[in-house]
Structure formats: structure tokens, C-alpha cells
Amino acid sequence: MITVLAGGVGAARLLRGLVLAVPADRVTAVVNTADDVVLHGLHVSPDLDTVTYTLAEAGNPETGWGLAGETWQAMDALDRFRGPTWFRLGDRDLGTHLYRTGRLAEDAGLTTVTAEITQAWGLKTTLLPMTEDPVTTMVTLDEGEGAGDEVGFQEYFVRLGHSVAVRSVRFAGADAARPGPGVLEALAQADAVVIAPSNPVVSIGPLLAVPGIADALQARRSATVAVSPIVAGKALKGPADRLLRELGHEASVVGVARLYRDLAATLVVDRADADLADAVEAEGVACVVADTVMSSPEVAAQLSLQILGCVGVAT
Amino acid sequence: MITVLAGGVGAARLLRGLVLAVPADRVTAVVNTADDVVLHGLHVSPDLDTVTYTLAEAGNPETGWGLAGETWQAMDALDRFRGPTWFRLGDRDLGTHLYRTGRLAEDAGLTTVTAEITQAWGLKTTLLPMTEDPVTTMVTLDEGEGAGDEVGFQEYFVRLGHSVAVRSVRFAGADAARPGPGVLEALAQADAVVIAPSNPVVSIGPLLAVPGIADALQARRSATVAVSPIVAGKALKGPADRLLRELGHEASVVGVARLYRDLAATLVVDRADADLADAVEAEGVACVVADTVMSSPEVAAQLSLQILGCVGVAT
């Protein structure tokens, strides 16, 4: 069994490769829910949906999120009332949010609802929300007119296009949150644990902030492999490099090694960072060099085989 | 000023004629909300929307409800998860429900939200929800396997296609409900009050069940004109004739006169029922014969002029 700590796009791409490398029913993803947001009364779970749609081969390959062949009639209609809606929910995507919201209102847990959704899409991979309790990533801005304002993650990420500096990030509600059903077991029983190349601050950070998850991960350090989301000092997608710098970390594979060294025995870095392998190992983390830019499912599958090889898992 | 007690389709057609006959900003409709339903977390107000879309000339002329040019991507997507969805929300229609739900979650009242929606559609007519408190029409079935079961109105009306016999109807929550903002004033200050040709049991019934509305209406009896929704013993649309019979009333203009005689001094009946005019008047209600089958806005406008003529309102 392989357990992956997952955010959105980067994790989805790795998971798509992993289920080519090993049977999909051997894979469990523990997914960030701190980006979840209630919009117009609907419960939207961006990371769960990105992973689901990608694994279902139904995702939009251009954006990395949302569904292929999407239409926007509902949002265009909503614009009549509210002016431009910065968080655009596609018509087909709305089907997912309507179902999730209706089931949650019937007192089904998010873990159960997620299983229903992934099964309806034909997935054999298990997706576990990191928690069923409300945890919300809040971002304090550090630039321009809004400096000092604290906004929700989606407002920073989508409305502001993550183009403003950040002073601090917190995960509201995390202190009181419990790991979701099956999460600690998935970490304890895995033959290999993989930290996906997701944003360390706002995608993996929330998982580690839920009491119990970081401890469970630490206990599996020797079986845990992290994949660096930073390649040659930059994030492939999104603001991970800027966020790391703004919050006082180094936006490099060495900086990633420092963040994860208590949790993962091995860090996989891209060939572009081969010259930093010694510096990574100086942080006490084994460094493996690989092609980490997942330009196709085949590249992701090859990367997956290398990851599993790091911890001696047969495929 | 003219105030109309309104349900869905029949009221919408009358109102469309009325705003051709008199300036639209002289018209206020008090609209049934006991059909409102929360679906997948969204607050759906079928009668308010039917009236809004019809007055905006955006309605679907074939069904009498919903929007013209609608698409169904969200429902088709939802079908993947939940099996056929008997209450189909179109993609464009969803824009309305998303906006309403979001605003209600921001603690805006339904009356305010309704004004925002109608203004966005360019309406000059005021639509007032009968109440902002939860009132829900519940129907006890009297036929087949479900005999004795109490179901929500939409389940009876949409899922069962109103094709099963009904034992009783009640308006849950009505006892504790207060008339919506402006409702009693609209009745007290109107030059004419019109009871639209809506279902007397399940469309007008809920309005009369909200404490204060029937009294306010009774006080305006001489200025009140009802239009019979029953023509030649049948409802033009929907189950009004069956419901009247099943609940012990007469499904005829005479039966309608008996229901409304304490509230309206005049009943307008269709030419098809001209021979029952004396029987209507024997109930203590003035009877006016007109073309009430509103096959076009022009017919509805002509009917409106006749209605206003009954109570001496200049147009």
C-alpha cells in the first residue's frame, strides 16, 4: 500500500503516474481540505476535485483544474446579479458541488461523500480528506492597499491571482481538528509514504497542522519520500517559490529539505538541481535525482517507479 | 396601486397582461413561498422565479416555468452521482438559486434578495414574498402504496407529477409565520386587490394561512376581484380541479366563489361558465364573465382591464 500526502495539481499529476506504475487500488491519497470554501451555499473542495477529475481522465489538461469540455451558463447567469464572479464554477463541475452539498446536508461525512464521488467516476484509488472538521487557510497580505488584511485562501489564490506578497499564513480551526477517518491508519500501514510535489506551505502545511498527522508521518520517516515542488528555484505552477521566500524559507530544494527533514528520509529533486544534491544530503536527507517535471503520465509513471525504488517497494 | 395575490404560472400570465394595461410600477405581487425548497443546499423559490422570468420575457413559453434557451449540464453531471434528479435545475436557472442562496447566507432577507433579482432583470413590478419565515406545503397522499404518507409539495407536484389522490394539505410553519415586509401595507393601500387564477388550495391557500393576510384581505373585500382558476370544471394547468374535489370542494366556479366569498366581492369567470353566473351570485359574489384563458399577453391585458373595471380603477 502506498499513501500520498496531496494538494491539488502537482499531486494529481503524480497520482496519475503512480496508478500507471502500481495497481490503483494500492494507492491512498490524503488530500488537503483547507482550501475548501462555501460559495453560494455550495461546499467546494478544490483539491479533492482536481485529484478526482485528473484520475478520471476527465480533467481540463490546459488549466490542470476543472473539467474538460466545461460550459459556463450558470456563472454567466449569476453575473447578471452579482457582477463578475471571480471563482468560476463550471456547469458540469456544479454537479459535483451540488451532490457534495446535498449529501453533507444529509449528515454524510466528507470521507463517505468523497468515496461516493470517486466511485461514481470509476476510480479505484482511495481519496481521504485530511479531516472532516473545518480547517481554513487564511492569508495575511503584505503588499499594497490590502497590506495587513487577512483573506481566505481562495481570495488570495484566485481573486488576487496569488500575485501579492504574503506576511503570514495560518490554518484556522486546525488546532481542534481531528484527522479524517482512515488517515492515521493509511500512514501507519503504508509500505511507502509519498509527500507529493505540492505547495509545502498551503497544500502540505494544512495536513501537518492537523494534530496527529505530523506525528504519524514522523513515525514513518524511513518509509517516506518527498518530491520537491521547487525546480531550479521556482515552482512549476503556483506561488510556492514566492510563498517560501516571503515566509522566510529558502526557495530551493535545500529549503524544501529543511522543511521536510524530520518527516521524510528521502527527497527527490529534479535533474536541474543535481548540483544541490550534496547540500540536500547535508541537511540529513537522502537525495535522489530524477525527472520530476511531469509533462506526461508516462514521465509521472517513471518518476513513481523511482520514488518507490527509494524505499524498496516492489511494483 | 394594484396588489395581486400570486402563485406561479397562472399568476405570471395575469401579471404580464396587467403590466401591459397599467404602468408596471403600479403593480405589486404578493407571492407564495410555501413551494420553496432547499435542493442540494440551494434555496429554490419556484413561484417567485416563474413570475420574475415571465415578466422579464425570459421564461420558457412551452413549459410556463424555467428559462428559455436553458441547458442542463449541471443536472446531467449530477445524474452521475445520484441517479435521475426529478427536480431539474437548468444551468441558467442555477445562477438565480446560487445568488439567492449566497445572499440569504449573508443574512439578507428574502424580500431584499427578491428585489435585487427582479431589478437585475429590469422589472419595475414589485414582488413581495408572502413571508420571510419558513412555511412549507405538505401533502398527505391518499392512493396506492404511499397512501397516508406526507410528502413535500415538490415531491407531490414534480416527482409524482401530481397524479395521485390527496387526503389533506397543510402549511407547516404557517402558524408562526409573519407576513413579509410590505405585504400588509400593499393590501391596505391598494386601489384594487386581485386574487390571481392560481391554485386556491396550494398557491393562494398558503398566503391565507399566514396570520394577518386573510384579515387584511377581508378588510378590502369590496376592492378585491378574484379570477377563477377553474374553467368549465377543469384547471387550465395543474391539479387544482382534482385537489378541490379530493379535499371536499366543488371543482367549479361556484366552488371557487364559496372559497373566496369572504375575501372578494367579485369573481371573474370564463365565458365557458357564463351559465353559472347566477349560481356564483347566489353565493353573494358579483360575477363578471370574460375571456380568462390567457393564450397571449394581449388577452391577459384585456382581462386585466376588465378586472380593474370591476372595482372602478382607471387605467
XYZ file of C-alpha atoms in Angstrom:
630
model
C 0.000 0.000 0.000
C 1.198 3.490 -0.866
C -0.072 6.630 0.846
C 0.393 10.037 -0.761
C 0.045 13.390 1.005
C -1.644 15.511 -1.617
C -2.608 19.040 -2.556
C -4.055 19.829 -5.980
C -2.463 19.922 -9.430
C 1.052 18.641 -8.637
C -0.288 15.797 -6.530
C -2.888 14.909 -9.160
C -0.186 14.561 -11.799
C 1.960 12.366 -9.575
C -1.029 10.189 -8.650
C -1.924 9.707 -12.299
C 1.585 8.344 -12.857
C 1.501 6.249 -9.696
C -1.651 4.400 -10.778
C 0.112 3.526 -14.034
C 3.082 2.166 -12.080
C 1.133 0.163 -9.483
C -2.476 -1.088 -9.253
C -4.705 1.881 -8.440
C -6.336 0.115 -5.502
C -2.967 0.016 -3.731
C -2.880 3.827 -3.623
C -4.436 6.100 -0.995
C -4.213 9.886 -1.126
C -4.684 12.034 1.980
C -5.918 15.293 0.496
C -5.794 18.890 1.706
C -9.225 20.339 2.534
C -8.109 23.693 3.940
C -8.772 25.278 0.527
C -12.408 24.167 0.748
C -14.830 27.016 0.504
C -18.579 27.559 0.671
C -19.640 29.525 -2.398
C -23.288 30.485 -2.891
C -24.153 27.844 -0.291
C -22.240 25.078 -2.068
C -19.375 23.158 -0.494
C -16.467 23.288 -2.946
C -13.400 21.053 -2.364
C -10.871 22.191 -4.983
C -8.054 19.755 -4.209
C -10.292 16.693 -3.871
C -11.929 17.574 -7.177
C -8.662 18.262 -9.004
C -7.334 14.857 -7.975
C -10.627 13.119 -8.802
C -11.042 14.690 -12.232
C -7.385 14.083 -13.131
C -7.502 10.413 -12.131
C -10.797 10.033 -14.009
C -9.095 11.426 -17.134
C -11.902 13.999 -17.132
C -9.802 16.975 -16.177
C -9.075 20.027 -18.254
C -5.499 19.429 -19.467
C -4.922 23.116 -20.168
C -5.777 24.502 -16.732
C -4.939 21.461 -14.596
C -8.198 22.044 -12.681
C -11.855 21.760 -13.612
C -13.430 19.508 -16.207
C -12.682 19.165 -19.904
C -15.480 20.412 -22.168
C -16.895 22.629 -19.446
C -19.626 25.240 -20.049
C -20.342 28.390 -18.016
C -24.056 29.081 -18.295
C -24.704 29.241 -14.544
C -21.842 31.700 -13.939
C -22.912 33.856 -16.866
C -26.410 33.930 -15.370
C -25.011 34.741 -11.926
C -23.069 37.662 -13.393
C -26.424 39.343 -14.033
C -26.910 39.644 -10.284
C -23.530 39.916 -8.682
C -21.073 41.326 -11.159
C -18.103 39.263 -12.279
C -17.706 36.137 -10.186
C -14.013 35.613 -9.589
C -14.386 31.998 -8.568
C -15.944 30.430 -11.653
C -17.824 27.189 -11.162
C -18.444 25.381 -14.435
C -21.836 23.857 -15.140
C -20.584 20.270 -15.102
C -18.400 20.946 -12.076
C -21.521 22.269 -10.313
C -22.941 18.749 -10.471
C -20.171 17.668 -8.088
C -20.720 20.579 -5.707
C -24.488 20.096 -5.700
C -24.083 16.423 -4.878
C -21.491 17.016 -2.161
C -23.532 19.789 -0.560
C -26.728 17.764 -0.625
C -25.053 14.727 0.949
C -23.323 16.799 3.645
C -26.723 18.311 4.454
C -27.964 14.750 4.925
C -25.216 14.372 7.563
C -22.971 12.167 5.465
C -19.295 12.741 6.280
C -16.947 14.262 3.707
C -14.978 10.994 3.613
C -18.089 8.998 2.707
C -19.195 11.572 0.145
C -15.719 11.639 -1.401
C -15.812 7.841 -1.722
C -19.207 8.077 -3.431
C -17.924 10.687 -5.863
C -14.716 8.842 -6.728
C -16.614 5.565 -7.170
C -19.089 7.266 -9.475
C -16.113 8.363 -11.561
C -14.834 4.784 -11.596
C -11.690 5.425 -9.513
C -10.099 2.548 -7.629
C -7.770 4.870 -5.720
C -8.940 5.932 -2.249
C -9.074 9.672 -1.539
C -9.223 10.589 2.139
C -9.942 14.177 3.201
C -7.251 15.149 5.728
C -10.049 15.985 8.192
C -13.824 16.224 8.310
C -13.562 19.214 10.654
C -13.475 22.762 9.318
C -9.925 23.951 8.685
C -9.448 27.089 6.621
C -6.248 28.512 5.237
C -6.101 32.230 5.966
C -3.522 34.500 4.365
C -2.357 37.863 5.697
C -1.336 40.113 2.812
C 1.820 42.208 2.943
C 1.546 44.498 -0.057
C -0.351 47.472 -1.398
C -3.685 48.722 -0.101
C -4.610 45.392 1.450
C -1.391 45.073 3.487
C -2.237 43.616 6.886
C -5.601 42.271 5.722
C -6.307 38.617 6.328
C -8.180 36.920 3.479
C -9.345 33.394 2.715
C -7.058 31.239 0.608
C -9.249 31.340 -2.489
C -9.413 35.103 -2.353
C -5.592 35.238 -2.334
C -5.140 32.441 -4.856
C -7.958 33.069 -7.331
C -9.203 36.628 -6.952
C -5.762 38.162 -6.445
C -4.093 35.600 -8.729
C -1.541 34.927 -5.899
C 0.355 37.972 -7.174
C 0.631 39.876 -3.891
C 3.199 39.371 -1.150
C 2.140 37.407 1.934
C 3.065 38.214 5.515
C 1.787 35.071 7.197
C -0.401 32.006 6.749
C -2.488 30.211 9.352
C -4.851 27.277 9.308
C -7.924 28.393 11.226
C -9.572 25.539 13.079
C -6.613 23.175 12.741
C -5.926 23.036 16.493
C -9.328 21.479 17.133
C -9.412 19.299 14.009
C -9.090 15.537 14.052
C -7.544 13.501 11.238
C -10.237 12.196 8.891
C -11.410 8.561 9.132
C -8.662 6.257 7.892
C -5.935 8.902 7.653
C -3.726 7.764 10.524
C -4.202 4.106 9.529
C -3.206 4.913 5.943
C 0.027 6.460 7.218
C 0.747 3.713 9.749
C 0.086 0.804 7.380
C 1.667 2.128 4.174
C 4.677 0.400 2.671
C 5.682 3.783 1.306
C 4.554 7.304 2.124
C 4.998 9.982 -0.540
C 4.806 13.734 0.010
C 3.616 14.942 -3.389
C 5.235 17.951 -5.103
C 2.504 20.217 -3.763
C 2.966 23.636 -2.193
C 4.720 22.953 1.137
C 3.118 25.973 2.795
C -0.513 25.973 1.726
C -1.104 22.398 0.447
C 1.007 20.126 2.663
C 1.138 22.642 5.531
C -2.552 22.185 6.456
C -2.165 18.388 6.661
C 0.752 18.778 9.054
C -1.225 21.264 11.121
C -3.944 18.732 11.955
C -2.873 17.274 15.310
C -1.683 13.693 14.905
C -0.746 13.708 11.225
C 2.803 15.085 11.570
C 3.481 12.644 14.430
C 2.198 9.726 12.373
C 4.376 10.845 9.499
C 7.454 11.225 11.687
C 6.969 7.662 12.856
C 7.233 6.556 9.208
C 10.197 8.777 8.304
C 12.329 5.966 6.870
C 9.499 4.920 4.520
C 8.695 8.472 3.458
C 9.848 10.111 0.219
C 9.158 13.751 -0.577
C 9.213 15.111 -4.113
C 10.417 18.703 -4.347
C 7.833 21.107 -5.776
C 10.693 23.551 -6.364
C 12.750 23.046 -9.527
C 15.718 25.331 -10.146
C 14.433 27.748 -7.527
C 10.960 28.053 -8.987
C 7.556 26.446 -8.572
C 6.343 24.740 -11.741
C 2.886 26.174 -11.109
C 1.526 28.478 -8.455
C 3.224 30.618 -5.839
C 5.218 28.060 -3.801
C 8.576 29.752 -4.501
C 7.339 33.214 -3.607
C 5.481 31.987 -0.516
C 8.575 30.162 0.751
C 10.693 33.292 0.384
C 8.062 35.615 1.826
C 7.726 33.405 4.896
C 11.496 33.232 5.479
C 12.348 29.934 3.840
C 14.777 29.264 1.019
C 13.036 28.689 -2.334
C 15.269 25.816 -3.340
C 15.478 22.063 -2.920
C 17.655 22.749 0.117
C 14.896 24.839 1.628
C 12.417 22.019 0.933
C 14.815 19.519 2.554
C 14.889 21.681 5.688
C 11.092 21.769 5.842
C 10.690 18.026 5.461
C 13.834 16.564 7.086
C 12.020 15.412 10.235
C 9.301 13.743 8.174
C 10.977 12.206 5.121
C 14.208 10.227 4.853
C 14.476 10.942 1.129
C 13.941 13.957 -1.125
C 13.594 13.530 -4.874
C 14.877 16.564 -6.793
C 14.863 17.369 -10.480
C 17.925 16.920 -12.684
C 18.087 20.707 -12.883
C 19.031 20.669 -9.196
C 21.558 17.807 -9.363
C 24.324 20.150 -8.220
C 22.419 20.762 -4.950
C 22.259 17.066 -4.047
C 25.166 17.335 -1.629
C 23.610 20.364 0.059
C 20.347 18.428 0.445
C 22.162 15.481 1.981
C 23.964 17.882 4.329
C 20.505 18.548 5.809
C 20.314 14.873 6.767
C 18.063 13.799 3.890
C 18.975 11.274 1.194
C 18.783 12.973 -2.196
C 17.628 11.208 -5.361
C 17.867 12.969 -8.719
C 15.103 12.270 -11.277
C 12.960 13.862 -13.973
C 10.274 15.471 -11.800
C 8.639 17.721 -14.400
C 5.594 15.564 -15.179
C 4.962 16.630 -18.746
C 3.068 13.395 -19.462
C 1.534 10.497 -17.497
C 4.436 8.331 -18.704
C 7.018 10.672 -17.165
C 4.953 10.652 -13.962
C 4.844 6.852 -14.001
C 8.626 6.673 -14.407
C 9.050 9.129 -11.525
C 6.695 6.984 -9.437
C 8.809 3.883 -10.027
C 11.907 5.779 -8.902
C 10.120 7.039 -5.781
C 9.027 3.541 -4.827
C 12.504 2.236 -5.531
C 13.870 4.677 -2.911
C 12.048 2.783 -0.170
C 12.345 -0.690 -1.691
C 8.674 -1.137 -2.614
C 8.218 -3.747 -5.354
C 5.927 -2.728 -8.218
C -51.717 50.810 -6.936
C -52.772 47.243 -7.667
C -51.851 44.285 -5.480
C -52.056 40.739 -6.816
C -52.061 37.576 -4.715
C -49.960 35.229 -6.782
C -48.867 31.647 -7.210
C -46.855 30.536 -10.237
C -47.832 30.118 -13.873
C -51.424 31.450 -13.850
C -50.435 34.485 -11.810
C -47.415 35.141 -14.003
C -49.603 35.211 -17.107
C -52.086 37.590 -15.494
C -49.292 39.865 -14.279
C -47.763 40.019 -17.746
C -51.104 41.284 -19.028
C -51.568 43.668 -16.129
C -48.270 45.434 -16.801
C -49.419 45.996 -20.381
C -52.669 47.506 -19.110
C -51.190 49.762 -16.416
C -47.663 51.056 -15.670
C -45.639 48.188 -14.207
C -44.527 50.213 -11.206
C -48.145 50.460 -10.069
C -48.280 46.683 -9.619
C -47.236 44.682 -6.564
C -47.470 40.902 -6.372
C -47.564 39.048 -3.054
C -46.127 35.675 -3.988
C -46.492 32.204 -2.484
C -43.274 30.868 -0.945
C -44.655 27.653 0.555
C -43.405 25.758 -2.524
C -39.859 26.911 -1.785
C -37.465 24.050 -1.338
C -33.814 23.566 -0.471
C -32.230 21.332 -3.108
C -28.571 20.342 -2.859
C -28.155 23.225 -0.411
C -29.695 25.803 -2.751
C -32.790 27.847 -1.877
C -35.217 27.467 -4.776
C -38.317 29.718 -4.952
C -40.350 28.331 -7.849
C -43.247 30.811 -7.799
C -41.078 33.902 -7.374
C -38.898 32.737 -10.242
C -41.793 31.856 -12.530
C -43.255 35.331 -12.078
C -39.848 37.007 -12.476
C -38.852 35.131 -15.615
C -42.287 35.612 -17.187
C -42.316 39.368 -16.527
C -38.737 39.603 -17.838
C -39.886 37.897 -21.061
C -37.143 35.379 -20.332
C -39.396 32.476 -19.491
C -39.790 29.246 -21.376
C -43.084 29.700 -23.226
C -43.578 25.955 -23.669
C -43.346 24.893 -20.041
C -44.501 28.122 -18.378
C -41.645 27.727 -15.876
C -37.864 27.968 -16.180
C -35.853 29.983 -18.665
C -35.923 29.960 -22.422
C -32.791 28.553 -24.045
C -31.904 26.596 -20.945
C -29.138 23.956 -20.827
C -28.819 21.022 -18.407
C -25.121 20.322 -17.982
C -25.137 20.527 -14.184
C -28.077 18.125 -13.849
C -26.540 15.704 -16.325
C -23.339 15.805 -14.251
C -25.328 15.304 -11.049
C -27.007 12.245 -12.547
C -23.600 10.531 -12.446
C -23.771 10.597 -8.666
C -27.383 10.436 -7.645
C -29.391 8.779 -10.369
C -32.104 10.706 -12.172
C -32.838 14.006 -10.480
C -36.587 14.561 -10.549
C -36.369 18.262 -9.823
C -34.286 19.526 -12.739
C -32.490 22.830 -12.240
C -31.285 24.326 -15.510
C -27.800 25.801 -15.743
C -29.004 29.376 -16.251
C -31.705 28.954 -13.598
C -28.945 27.824 -11.207
C -27.492 31.323 -11.450
C -30.628 32.601 -9.692
C -30.529 29.939 -6.988
C -26.804 30.449 -6.381
C -27.322 34.180 -5.980
C -30.356 33.808 -3.702
C -28.635 31.210 -1.521
C -25.463 33.254 -1.227
C -27.369 36.399 -0.254
C -29.561 34.584 2.277
C -26.360 33.163 3.807
C -25.197 36.781 4.151
C -28.361 37.360 6.221
C -30.179 39.367 3.571
C -33.940 38.852 3.783
C -35.820 37.079 1.006
C -37.706 40.299 0.261
C -34.478 42.230 -0.280
C -32.959 39.440 -2.353
C -36.102 39.197 -4.460
C -35.923 42.941 -5.130
C -32.296 42.590 -6.191
C -33.153 39.759 -8.547
C -36.140 41.482 -10.123
C -34.187 44.723 -10.536
C -31.352 42.838 -12.212
C -33.940 41.530 -14.670
C -35.168 45.075 -15.263
C -38.609 44.610 -13.706
C -40.474 47.638 -12.406
C -43.115 45.484 -10.718
C -42.580 44.764 -7.026
C -42.608 41.106 -5.957
C -43.115 40.539 -2.242
C -42.619 37.079 -0.738
C -45.727 36.312 1.355
C -43.406 35.731 4.338
C -39.713 35.533 5.144
C -40.423 32.787 7.666
C -40.289 29.118 6.678
C -43.693 27.862 5.547
C -43.816 24.542 3.725
C -46.753 22.957 1.952
C -47.053 19.317 2.997
C -49.338 16.910 1.190
C -50.748 13.656 2.603
C -51.271 11.148 -0.185
C -54.424 9.043 -0.410
C -53.631 6.494 -3.085
C -51.566 3.405 -3.785
C -48.521 2.322 -1.825
C -47.859 5.795 -0.463
C -51.386 6.280 0.929
C -51.130 8.053 4.280
C -47.582 9.292 3.612
C -46.971 13.008 3.965
C -44.611 14.439 1.351
C -43.292 17.887 0.479
C -45.167 19.808 -2.195
C -42.473 19.439 -4.847
C -42.370 15.703 -4.319
C -46.122 15.563 -4.942
C -46.109 18.091 -7.755
C -42.919 17.256 -9.637
C -41.770 13.762 -8.711
C -45.269 12.271 -8.657
C -46.498 14.569 -11.426
C -49.497 15.492 -9.179
C -51.174 12.332 -10.473
C -52.027 10.755 -7.124
C -55.054 11.488 -4.931
C -54.531 13.746 -1.930
C -56.076 13.252 1.502
C -55.073 16.557 3.088
C -52.813 19.576 2.737
C -51.198 21.614 5.490
C -48.830 24.567 5.575
C -46.148 23.652 8.094
C -44.832 26.681 9.928
C -47.672 28.989 8.866
C -48.988 29.462 12.421
C -45.740 31.106 13.480
C -45.105 32.977 10.228
C -45.390 36.736 9.863
C -46.396 38.473 6.637
C -43.313 39.581 4.707
C -42.174 43.213 4.805
C -44.630 45.386 2.890
C -47.298 42.710 2.430
C -49.974 44.099 4.753
C -49.298 47.642 3.518
C -49.652 46.506 -0.093
C -53.064 45.065 0.728
C -54.212 48.027 2.824
C -53.134 50.687 0.342
C -54.123 49.076 -2.944
C -56.831 50.621 -5.117
C -57.572 47.117 -6.313
C -56.653 43.706 -4.989
C -56.645 40.789 -7.420
C -56.588 37.113 -6.500
C -54.840 35.591 -9.500
C -56.151 32.431 -11.186
C -53.729 30.314 -9.187
C -54.484 27.056 -7.406
C -56.794 28.041 -4.499
C -55.536 25.196 -2.310
C -51.766 25.132 -2.726
C -50.918 28.555 -4.211
C -53.374 31.017 -2.631
C -54.031 28.780 0.409
C -50.563 29.350 1.909
C -50.924 33.141 1.688
C -54.239 32.967 3.544
C -52.658 30.685 6.174
C -50.110 33.320 7.213
C -51.745 35.084 10.174
C -52.820 38.606 9.220
C -53.073 38.227 5.459
C -56.638 36.866 5.313
C -57.791 39.542 7.750
C -56.141 42.277 5.699
C -57.778 40.881 2.614
C -61.205 40.666 4.228
C -60.921 44.345 5.136
C -60.505 45.081 1.403
C -63.306 42.775 0.213
C -65.118 45.413 -1.829
C -61.906 46.268 -3.730
C -60.966 42.643 -4.303
C -61.554 40.702 -7.515
C -60.757 37.004 -7.834
C -60.204 35.314 -11.178
C -61.399 31.724 -11.273
C -58.622 29.208 -11.997
C -61.350 26.699 -12.837
C -62.802 26.890 -16.356
C -65.637 24.545 -17.274
C -64.864 22.388 -14.258
C -61.186 21.966 -15.050
C -57.888 23.638 -14.180
C -56.128 25.044 -17.237
C -52.849 23.717 -15.864
C -52.015 21.650 -12.812
C -54.157 19.763 -10.342
C -56.468 22.477 -8.951
C -59.651 20.708 -10.066
C -58.600 17.356 -8.637
C -57.317 18.888 -5.403
C -60.564 20.798 -4.885
C -62.625 17.631 -5.326
C -60.314 15.488 -3.217
C -60.494 17.968 -0.365
C -64.310 18.164 -0.465
C -64.843 21.299 -2.533
C -66.705 21.693 -5.785
C -64.411 21.962 -8.820
C -66.408 24.702 -10.480
C -66.659 28.470 -10.467
C -69.335 28.062 -7.814
C -66.892 26.138 -5.653
C -64.319 28.890 -6.162
C -66.914 31.520 -5.226
C -67.576 29.662 -1.963
C -63.858 29.613 -1.137
C -63.364 33.306 -1.790
C -66.732 34.880 -0.902
C -65.497 36.339 2.392
C -62.440 37.845 0.697
C -63.547 39.070 -2.725
C -66.664 40.988 -3.738
C -66.278 39.909 -7.370
C -65.396 36.710 -9.198
C -64.344 36.781 -12.839
C -65.313 33.583 -14.668
C -64.664 32.431 -18.192
C -67.283 32.652 -20.939
C -67.450 28.863 -20.805
C -69.033 29.243 -17.367
C -71.458 32.074 -18.246
C -74.385 29.809 -17.399
C -73.106 29.520 -13.805
C -73.064 33.299 -13.235
C -76.343 33.226 -11.340
C -75.157 30.384 -9.145
C -71.991 32.363 -8.367
C -74.030 35.429 -7.460
C -76.225 33.254 -5.248
C -73.095 32.773 -3.149
C -73.033 36.517 -2.509
C -70.316 37.332 -5.031
C -70.716 39.578 -8.073
C -69.939 37.554 -11.193
C -68.238 39.015 -14.253
C -67.884 36.950 -17.412
C -64.731 37.432 -19.503
C -62.134 35.614 -21.610
C -59.909 34.232 -18.860
C -57.860 31.763 -20.895
C -54.725 33.872 -21.341
C -53.466 32.460 -24.617
C -51.461 35.631 -25.284
C -50.268 38.711 -23.378
C -52.890 40.724 -25.264
C -55.720 38.533 -23.983
C -54.240 38.870 -20.491
C -54.103 42.661 -20.879
C -57.745 42.756 -21.955
C -58.695 40.573 -18.972
C -56.721 42.928 -16.706
C -58.661 45.935 -17.953
C -61.931 44.148 -17.213
C -60.738 43.177 -13.731
C -59.789 46.771 -12.924
C -63.079 47.964 -14.362
C -64.912 45.794 -11.811
C -63.573 47.945 -8.973
C -63.570 51.256 -10.832
C -59.786 51.653 -11.152
C -58.855 53.973 -14.012
C -56.121 52.704 -16.325
